[in-house]
Amino acid sequence: MHEVAMAADADAKPETARASILLVEDDLELAAEIVAVLRARGYLVSHVATGLAGQAQAHEGRFDLLILDRMLPERDGLAVLEALRSAGIRTPVLLLSALGAVDERVAGLKAGGDDYLVKPFAFVELAARIEALLRRPPPSLETVLRVGPLVLDLIGRTARRGEREVELLPTEFKLLEYLMRHVGQVVTRGMLLEDVWHYRFLPHTNVVDVHIGKLRRKLDAAGEAPMLHSIRGAGFMLRPPMDV
């Protein structure tokens, strides 16, 4: 049974009161409880019960936070989340799910979720997680990424290494952006298949290696210090060229 006593405390409203929240939850009894608790704390709450309806409303971009059930009719919560992130919608998302296994939580976070709360939960914990997400600074509006001599213009969709223009196909551009956002980190094939190609499962394919090979040849021209490295048994890493 969820804890609802804290909803009666009118003086417990958070600093983020009046924030607008979209709840996407098909359990109507639970949804009614959540809506009542959050409205009592000063939030503006809208509720829909299907994945397609939630995706449509979230696309409007008028919410400060999305609370998204993992398993929904019409469209699964992870599919909704991936579609929103692919469309560039960066609204914080708190996933709710009865699926509490570690791999389920990891899948939710990799799909673009900001937090994951397992059912059944205490409403006091739900409120605390919401407040924490709403206190986060807004996502970076950075439109130009730089790693050493490499510059990626996200608006102009251009790439340069020093004075040299690097011509990239659309998938190569997305791949390079991902690597630049994870500079100095080992990026696995699984991460790339999930986050760049948006596979929901990990097929036996060499698509990552083929694209990495093409991208490496474009980034690291003859006579230039290499930037894109293969890490044996682990994956790949982009890092500034080492001083020679």
Short mmCIF file of C-alpha atoms in Angstrom, two decimals:
data_model
loop_
_atom_site.label_atom_id
_atom_site.label_comp_id
_atom_site.label_asym_id
_atom_site.label_seq_id
_atom_site.Cartn_x
_atom_site.Cartn_y
_atom_site.Cartn_z
CA MET A 1 0.00 0.00 0.00
CA HIS A 2 1.38 3.40 -0.91
CA GLU A 3 2.03 5.99 1.77
CA VAL A 4 -0.32 8.95 1.32
CA ALA A 5 -0.30 10.59 4.75
CA MET A 6 2.27 13.17 3.69
CA ALA A 7 -0.22 14.62 1.19
CA ALA A 8 -2.18 16.22 4.00
CA ASP A 9 0.73 18.39 5.07
CA ALA A 10 -0.06 21.66 3.29
CA ASP A 11 3.10 23.27 4.62
CA ALA A 12 5.31 20.62 2.98
CA LYS A 13 5.10 22.05 -0.53
CA PRO A 14 8.49 22.05 -2.25
CA GLU A 15 10.33 24.99 -3.67
CA THR A 16 9.43 23.64 -7.12
CA ALA A 17 5.67 24.14 -6.47
CA ARG A 18 3.58 24.95 -9.55
CA ALA A 19 5.87 22.92 -11.77
CA SER A 20 3.90 21.17 -14.51
CA ILE A 21 3.98 17.35 -14.51
CA LEU A 22 2.63 14.83 -17.02
CA LEU A 23 1.77 11.43 -15.53
CA VAL A 24 1.48 8.53 -17.99
CA GLU A 25 0.05 5.60 -16.01
CA ASP A 26 -2.57 3.00 -17.02
CA ASP A 27 -3.35 1.87 -13.44
CA LEU A 28 -6.18 4.32 -12.87
CA GLU A 29 -6.39 3.77 -9.10
CA LEU A 30 -2.68 4.40 -8.64
CA ALA A 31 -2.80 7.34 -11.04
CA ALA A 32 -5.60 8.97 -9.04
CA GLU A 33 -3.54 8.63 -5.85
CA ILE A 34 -0.44 10.10 -7.46
CA VAL A 35 -2.38 13.01 -8.94
CA ALA A 36 -4.03 13.79 -5.58
CA VAL A 37 -0.74 13.69 -3.70
CA LEU A 38 1.14 15.86 -6.18
CA ARG A 39 -1.64 18.42 -6.53
CA ALA A 40 -1.76 18.68 -2.74
CA ARG A 41 1.92 19.60 -2.89
CA GLY A 42 1.27 22.39 -5.36
CA TYR A 43 2.15 20.75 -8.68
CA LEU A 44 0.12 21.14 -11.85
CA VAL A 45 -0.58 17.55 -12.91
CA SER A 46 -2.02 16.14 -16.13
CA HIS A 47 -2.75 12.43 -16.56
CA VAL A 48 -3.10 10.15 -19.57
CA ALA A 49 -3.35 6.36 -19.57
CA THR A 50 -1.68 5.19 -22.80
CA GLY A 51 1.76 5.41 -24.31
CA LEU A 52 0.59 7.08 -27.51
CA ALA A 53 -1.35 9.74 -25.62
CA GLY A 54 1.62 10.39 -23.36
CA GLN A 55 4.00 10.70 -26.28
CA ALA A 56 1.68 13.12 -28.07
CA GLN A 57 1.30 15.38 -25.02
CA ALA A 58 5.00 15.26 -24.17
CA HIS A 59 5.83 16.39 -27.71
CA GLU A 60 4.12 19.69 -26.94
CA GLY A 61 7.02 20.50 -24.61
CA ARG A 62 4.93 22.27 -21.96
CA PHE A 63 5.82 20.02 -19.02
CA ASP A 64 8.66 20.37 -16.53
CA LEU A 65 8.69 16.63 -15.71
CA LEU A 66 7.30 13.38 -17.10
CA ILE A 67 6.36 10.44 -14.86
CA LEU A 68 6.23 7.49 -17.23
CA ASP A 69 5.05 3.97 -16.47
CA ARG A 70 7.30 1.26 -17.91
CA MET A 71 4.51 -0.98 -19.28
CA LEU A 72 1.70 0.86 -21.07
CA PRO A 73 -1.04 0.03 -23.56
CA GLU A 74 -0.65 1.11 -27.19
CA ARG A 75 3.06 1.87 -26.81
CA ASP A 76 5.59 0.63 -24.26
CA GLY A 77 7.08 3.23 -21.93
CA LEU A 78 10.63 2.65 -23.19
CA ALA A 79 9.49 3.07 -26.79
CA VAL A 80 7.82 6.34 -25.84
CA LEU A 81 10.95 7.53 -24.06
CA GLU A 82 13.25 6.62 -26.95
CA ALA A 83 10.96 8.43 -29.40
CA LEU A 84 10.98 11.57 -27.26
CA ARG A 85 14.74 11.58 -26.88
CA SER A 86 15.22 10.96 -30.61
CA ALA A 87 12.99 13.99 -31.25
CA GLY A 88 15.26 16.14 -29.06
CA ILE A 89 12.85 16.44 -26.13
CA ARG A 90 15.00 16.67 -23.01
CA THR A 91 12.26 16.96 -20.36
CA PRO A 92 13.34 15.00 -17.24
CA VAL A 93 11.67 11.58 -17.06
CA LEU A 94 11.00 9.50 -13.94
CA LEU A 95 10.20 5.91 -14.89
CA LEU A 96 7.81 3.85 -12.75
CA SER A 97 7.85 0.07 -13.03
CA ALA A 98 7.11 -3.18 -11.26
CA LEU A 99 10.17 -4.55 -13.09
CA GLY A 100 12.85 -4.05 -10.50
CA ALA A 101 15.70 -6.21 -11.81
CA VAL A 102 19.01 -4.42 -12.34
CA ASP A 103 18.97 -4.99 -16.11
CA GLU A 104 15.48 -3.47 -16.33
CA ARG A 105 16.60 -0.36 -14.45
CA VAL A 106 19.70 -0.09 -16.62
CA ALA A 107 17.58 -0.41 -19.77
CA GLY A 108 15.34 2.40 -18.56
CA LEU A 109 18.24 4.72 -17.85
CA LYS A 110 19.99 3.89 -21.14
CA ALA A 111 16.79 4.65 -23.03
CA GLY A 112 16.99 8.20 -21.69
CA GLY A 113 15.33 8.03 -18.28
CA ASP A 114 16.64 10.31 -15.56
CA ASP A 115 15.48 8.20 -12.61
CA TYR A 116 13.75 4.85 -12.02
CA LEU A 117 11.36 4.05 -9.17
CA VAL A 118 10.22 0.47 -8.56
CA LYS A 119 6.60 -0.30 -7.60
CA PRO A 120 5.29 -0.50 -4.95
CA PHE A 121 6.83 2.69 -3.61
CA ALA A 122 6.22 5.18 -0.82
CA PHE A 123 4.79 8.48 -2.00
CA VAL A 124 7.25 10.33 0.20
CA GLU A 125 10.04 8.80 -1.90
CA LEU A 126 8.24 9.66 -5.13
CA ALA A 127 7.94 13.28 -3.97
CA ALA A 128 11.62 13.41 -3.02
CA ARG A 129 12.72 12.07 -6.41
CA ILE A 130 10.50 14.56 -8.22
CA GLU A 131 11.95 17.45 -6.23
CA ALA A 132 15.49 16.26 -6.96
CA LEU A 133 14.81 16.04 -10.70
CA LEU A 134 13.20 19.48 -10.80
CA ARG A 135 16.19 21.01 -9.00
CA ARG A 136 18.57 19.85 -11.71
CA PRO A 137 19.90 22.57 -14.02
CA PRO A 138 18.39 22.49 -17.52
CA PRO A 139 20.24 20.38 -20.11
CA SER A 140 23.10 22.06 -21.88
CA LEU A 141 22.15 24.08 -24.94
CA GLU A 142 25.65 23.62 -26.28
CA THR A 143 25.58 23.56 -30.07
CA VAL A 144 29.29 23.14 -30.78
CA LEU A 145 31.34 20.24 -29.41
CA ARG A 146 35.15 20.38 -29.25
CA VAL A 147 37.72 17.68 -28.60
CA GLY A 148 41.27 18.84 -29.29
CA PRO A 149 41.41 19.98 -32.94
CA LEU A 150 38.04 18.36 -33.68
CA VAL A 151 34.97 20.65 -33.85
CA LEU A 152 31.41 19.45 -34.42
CA ASP A 153 28.72 22.04 -35.20
CA LEU A 154 25.36 20.53 -34.22
CA ILE A 155 23.34 23.27 -35.90
CA GLY A 156 25.30 23.60 -39.12
CA ARG A 157 25.84 19.80 -39.16
CA THR A 158 29.50 20.23 -40.04
CA ALA A 159 32.72 18.74 -38.70
CA ARG A 160 36.30 20.02 -38.88
CA ARG A 161 39.64 18.75 -37.71
CA GLY A 162 41.85 21.79 -37.53
CA GLU A 163 41.58 23.52 -40.90
CA ARG A 164 40.32 20.37 -42.62
CA GLU A 165 36.61 19.81 -43.21
CA VAL A 166 35.41 16.29 -42.42
CA GLU A 167 32.49 15.21 -44.58
CA LEU A 168 30.16 12.90 -42.65
CA LEU A 169 27.08 10.90 -43.56
CA PRO A 170 24.10 11.27 -41.14
CA THR A 171 24.84 8.10 -39.16
CA GLU A 172 28.55 8.98 -38.98
CA PHE A 173 27.58 12.40 -37.62
CA LYS A 174 25.42 10.84 -34.88
CA LEU A 175 28.18 8.38 -34.06
CA LEU A 176 30.80 11.12 -33.78
CA GLU A 177 28.51 13.27 -31.63
CA TYR A 178 28.03 10.34 -29.25
CA LEU A 179 31.77 9.68 -29.05
CA MET A 180 32.51 13.37 -28.43
CA ARG A 181 29.96 13.48 -25.63
CA HIS A 182 31.79 10.51 -24.08
CA VAL A 183 35.32 11.75 -24.75
CA GLY A 184 37.98 9.82 -22.86
CA GLN A 185 35.53 7.03 -21.98
CA VAL A 186 35.37 3.48 -23.30
CA VAL A 187 32.21 3.11 -25.37
CA THR A 188 31.07 -0.46 -25.97
CA ARG A 189 29.43 -1.85 -29.10
CA GLY A 190 26.30 -2.49 -27.04
CA MET A 191 26.11 1.15 -25.97
CA LEU A 192 26.42 2.31 -29.57
CA LEU A 193 23.81 -0.17 -30.85
CA GLU A 194 21.37 1.00 -28.17
CA ASP A 195 22.08 4.73 -28.13
CA VAL A 196 22.99 5.50 -31.76
CA TRP A 197 21.11 2.80 -33.71
CA HIS A 198 18.34 2.46 -31.07
CA TYR A 199 18.23 -1.32 -31.10
CA ARG A 200 16.04 -2.72 -28.31
CA PHE A 201 18.10 -5.92 -28.43
CA LEU A 202 21.71 -6.58 -29.37
CA PRO A 203 21.84 -8.40 -32.71
CA HIS A 204 24.90 -10.15 -34.11
CA THR A 205 26.03 -7.49 -36.55
CA ASN A 206 29.22 -5.74 -37.57
CA VAL A 207 27.45 -2.43 -38.29
CA VAL A 208 29.31 -0.68 -35.46
CA ASP A 209 32.75 -1.83 -36.62
CA VAL A 210 31.99 -0.88 -40.23
CA HIS A 211 30.95 2.66 -39.27
CA ILE A 212 33.81 3.06 -36.79
CA GLY A 213 36.23 2.07 -39.56
CA LYS A 214 34.78 4.62 -41.97
CA LEU A 215 34.73 7.34 -39.32
CA ARG A 216 38.33 6.62 -38.29
CA ARG A 217 39.54 7.00 -41.87
CA LYS A 218 37.82 10.38 -42.11
CA LEU A 219 38.99 11.68 -38.72
CA ASP A 220 42.56 10.40 -38.72
CA ALA A 221 44.06 11.35 -42.08
CA ALA A 222 47.56 10.35 -43.10
CA GLY A 223 50.18 12.09 -40.96
CA GLU A 224 47.70 13.07 -38.22
CA ALA A 225 47.94 11.71 -34.69
CA PRO A 226 45.09 9.23 -34.13
CA MET A 227 42.03 10.29 -32.12
CA LEU A 228 39.69 7.30 -32.48
CA HIS A 229 41.04 4.19 -30.79
CA SER A 230 39.91 0.57 -30.51
CA ILE A 231 40.19 -0.80 -26.98
CA ARG A 232 40.78 -4.53 -27.27
CA GLY A 233 37.99 -6.55 -25.69
CA ALA A 234 36.11 -3.46 -24.56
CA GLY A 235 35.07 -1.06 -27.31
CA PHE A 236 36.22 2.31 -28.59
CA MET A 237 37.48 5.61 -27.25
CA LEU A 238 37.75 9.10 -28.69
CA ARG A 239 40.44 11.29 -27.13
CA PRO A 240 42.54 14.30 -28.11
CA PRO A 241 45.67 13.40 -30.09
CA MET A 242 48.69 12.65 -27.94
CA ASP A 243 51.59 15.06 -28.17
CA VAL A 244 54.32 13.60 -30.31
#
